XYZ file of C-alpha atoms in Angstrom:
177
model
C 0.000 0.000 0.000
C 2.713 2.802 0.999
C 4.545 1.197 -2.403
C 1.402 2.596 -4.242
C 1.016 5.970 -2.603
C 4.418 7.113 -3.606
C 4.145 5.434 -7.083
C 1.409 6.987 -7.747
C 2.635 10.698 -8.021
C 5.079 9.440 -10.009
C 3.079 7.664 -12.654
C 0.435 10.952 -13.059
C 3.431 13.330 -13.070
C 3.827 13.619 -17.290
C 7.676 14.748 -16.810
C 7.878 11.313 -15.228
C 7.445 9.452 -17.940
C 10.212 10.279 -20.100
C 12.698 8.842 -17.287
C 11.513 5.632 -18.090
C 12.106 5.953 -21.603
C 8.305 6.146 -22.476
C 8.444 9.398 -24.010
C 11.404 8.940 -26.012
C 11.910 7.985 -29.914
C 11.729 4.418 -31.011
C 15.314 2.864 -31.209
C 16.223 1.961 -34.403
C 16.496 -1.304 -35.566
C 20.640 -2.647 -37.046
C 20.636 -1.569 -40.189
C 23.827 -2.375 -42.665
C 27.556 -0.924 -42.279
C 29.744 0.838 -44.780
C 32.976 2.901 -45.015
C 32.831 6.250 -45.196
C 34.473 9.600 -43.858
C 32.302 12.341 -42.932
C 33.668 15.575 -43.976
C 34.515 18.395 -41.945
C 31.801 21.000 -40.948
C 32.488 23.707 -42.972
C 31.426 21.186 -45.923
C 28.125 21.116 -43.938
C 26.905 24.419 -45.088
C 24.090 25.919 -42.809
C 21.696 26.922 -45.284
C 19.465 29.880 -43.176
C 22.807 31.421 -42.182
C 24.113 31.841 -45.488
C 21.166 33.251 -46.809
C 21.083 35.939 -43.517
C 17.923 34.880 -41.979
C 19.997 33.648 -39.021
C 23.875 33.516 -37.164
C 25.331 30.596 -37.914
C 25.156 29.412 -34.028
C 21.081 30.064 -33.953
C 18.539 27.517 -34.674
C 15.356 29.686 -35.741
C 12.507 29.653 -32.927
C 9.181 30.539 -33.083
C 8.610 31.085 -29.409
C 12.155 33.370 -29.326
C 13.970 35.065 -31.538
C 16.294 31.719 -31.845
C 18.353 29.189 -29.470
C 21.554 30.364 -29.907
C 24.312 27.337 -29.075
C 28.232 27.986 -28.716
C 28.742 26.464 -31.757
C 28.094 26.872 -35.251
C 24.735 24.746 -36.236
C 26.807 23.235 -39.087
C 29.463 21.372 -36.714
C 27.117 20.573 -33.872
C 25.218 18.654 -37.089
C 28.435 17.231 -38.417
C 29.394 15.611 -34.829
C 25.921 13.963 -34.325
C 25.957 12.684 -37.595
C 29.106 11.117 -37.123
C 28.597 10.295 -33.660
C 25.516 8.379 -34.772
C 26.950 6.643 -37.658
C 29.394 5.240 -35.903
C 27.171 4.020 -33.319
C 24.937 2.414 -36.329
C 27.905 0.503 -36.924
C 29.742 2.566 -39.732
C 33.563 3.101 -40.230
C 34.379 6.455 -40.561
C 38.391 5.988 -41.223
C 37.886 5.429 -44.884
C 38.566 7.959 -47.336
C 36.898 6.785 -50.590
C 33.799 7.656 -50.173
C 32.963 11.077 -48.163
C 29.604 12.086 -46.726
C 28.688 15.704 -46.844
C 25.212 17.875 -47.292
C 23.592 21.259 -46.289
C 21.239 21.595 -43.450
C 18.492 23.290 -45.580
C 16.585 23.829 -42.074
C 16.775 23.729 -38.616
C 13.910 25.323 -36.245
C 12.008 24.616 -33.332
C 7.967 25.340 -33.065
C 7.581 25.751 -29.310
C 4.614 28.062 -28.932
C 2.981 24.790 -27.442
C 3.701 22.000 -25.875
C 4.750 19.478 -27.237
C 7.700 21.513 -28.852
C 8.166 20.408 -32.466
C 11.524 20.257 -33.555
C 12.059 20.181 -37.608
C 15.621 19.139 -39.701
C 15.759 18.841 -42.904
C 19.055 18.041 -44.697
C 20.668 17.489 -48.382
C 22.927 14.180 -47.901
C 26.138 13.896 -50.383
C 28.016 10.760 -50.732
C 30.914 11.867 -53.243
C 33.452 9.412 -54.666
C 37.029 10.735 -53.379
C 39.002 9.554 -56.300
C 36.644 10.897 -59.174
C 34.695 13.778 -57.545
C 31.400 12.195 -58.478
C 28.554 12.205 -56.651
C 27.267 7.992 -55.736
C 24.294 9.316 -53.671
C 22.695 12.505 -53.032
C 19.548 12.516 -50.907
C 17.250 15.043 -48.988
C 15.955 13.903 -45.468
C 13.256 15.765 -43.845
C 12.511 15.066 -40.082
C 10.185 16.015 -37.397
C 10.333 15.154 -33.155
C 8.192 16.402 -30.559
C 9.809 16.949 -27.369
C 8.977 18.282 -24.462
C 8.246 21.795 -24.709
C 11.364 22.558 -21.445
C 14.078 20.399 -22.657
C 17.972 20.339 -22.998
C 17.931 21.826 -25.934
C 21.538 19.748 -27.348
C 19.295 16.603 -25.905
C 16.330 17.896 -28.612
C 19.294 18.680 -31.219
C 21.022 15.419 -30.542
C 17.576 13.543 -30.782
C 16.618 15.334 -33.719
C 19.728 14.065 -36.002
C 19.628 10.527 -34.586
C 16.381 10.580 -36.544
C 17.460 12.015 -39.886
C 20.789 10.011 -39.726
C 18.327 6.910 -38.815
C 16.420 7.313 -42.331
C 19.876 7.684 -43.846
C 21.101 4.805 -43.338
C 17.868 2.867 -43.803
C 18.094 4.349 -47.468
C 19.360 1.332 -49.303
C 21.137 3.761 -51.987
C 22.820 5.156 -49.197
C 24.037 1.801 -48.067
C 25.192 0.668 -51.783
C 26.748 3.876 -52.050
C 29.351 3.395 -49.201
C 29.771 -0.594 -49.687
């Protein structure tokens, strides 16, 4: 009985749910391997701060003029992506074929709750040796998250998902095998 009286806050508390991992993304399943190397960030252009609409350390906000990080959007992207590939089982020490792309978008709807964050990015695979592009690619993604989150947690979260439909993209995995 006492068990259930302090469970029960617990369980009708909604932040409580997403420390037990029911609030958070599917995992995804194994998906193939490849060899790659993922170029450096400045071959990751950031697509809204080259046009002027934003810096190139803000993600654009509706709720807020923007969520401004200490580092440009374009290599926080490039580290996740490469974080994440490597944890999908990739080898990123191969120079042959080199992943690259433009982050078209990157905002965050947070006027409600849940927050909506939205990442759409241009994929290049480019043969090293010939210059030619194997696989080009645009992934668009969407998360909710909670609307007062970590916001590298939401931006970390957000490119697991795009790098996820990557690499379930079976020209992708051709293109690097």
């Amino acid at each position: 009985m006492r068990c259930g009286l302090i469970a029960l806050p617990l369980m009708l508390s909604a932040c409580s749910w997403s420390w037990f991992g029911l609030n958070s993304p599917p995992r995804a399943a194994a998906h193939a391997t490849g060899w790659l190397r993922v170029a450096p960030a400045r071959d990751f252009a950031y697509m809204p701060a080259q046009s002027g609409r934003v810096s190139p350390n803000r993600i654009e906000n509706t709720a807020m003029t923007g969520i401004v990080l200490k580092d440009n959007i374009n290599l926080a992207v490039r580290e996740s992506i490469a974080e994440h590939l490597k944890v999908a089982g990739f080898h990123l020490d191969d120079g042959r074929k080199v992943l690259s792309g433009s982050i078209e978008k990157f905002s965050v709807d947070d006027v409600r709750s849940p927050a909506i964050w939205t990442l759409k990015i241009r994929y290049v695979v480019i043969d090293a040796a010939t210059q030619k592009v194997v696989f080009s690619t645009t992934r668009t993604v969407k998360r909710k998250s909670p609307k007062f989150t970590s916001n590298t947690v939401a931006i970390e979260d957000t490119v697991k998902l795009s790098v996820d439909a990557l690499v379930s993209d079976s020209g992708f995995i051709n293109a690097v095998n």
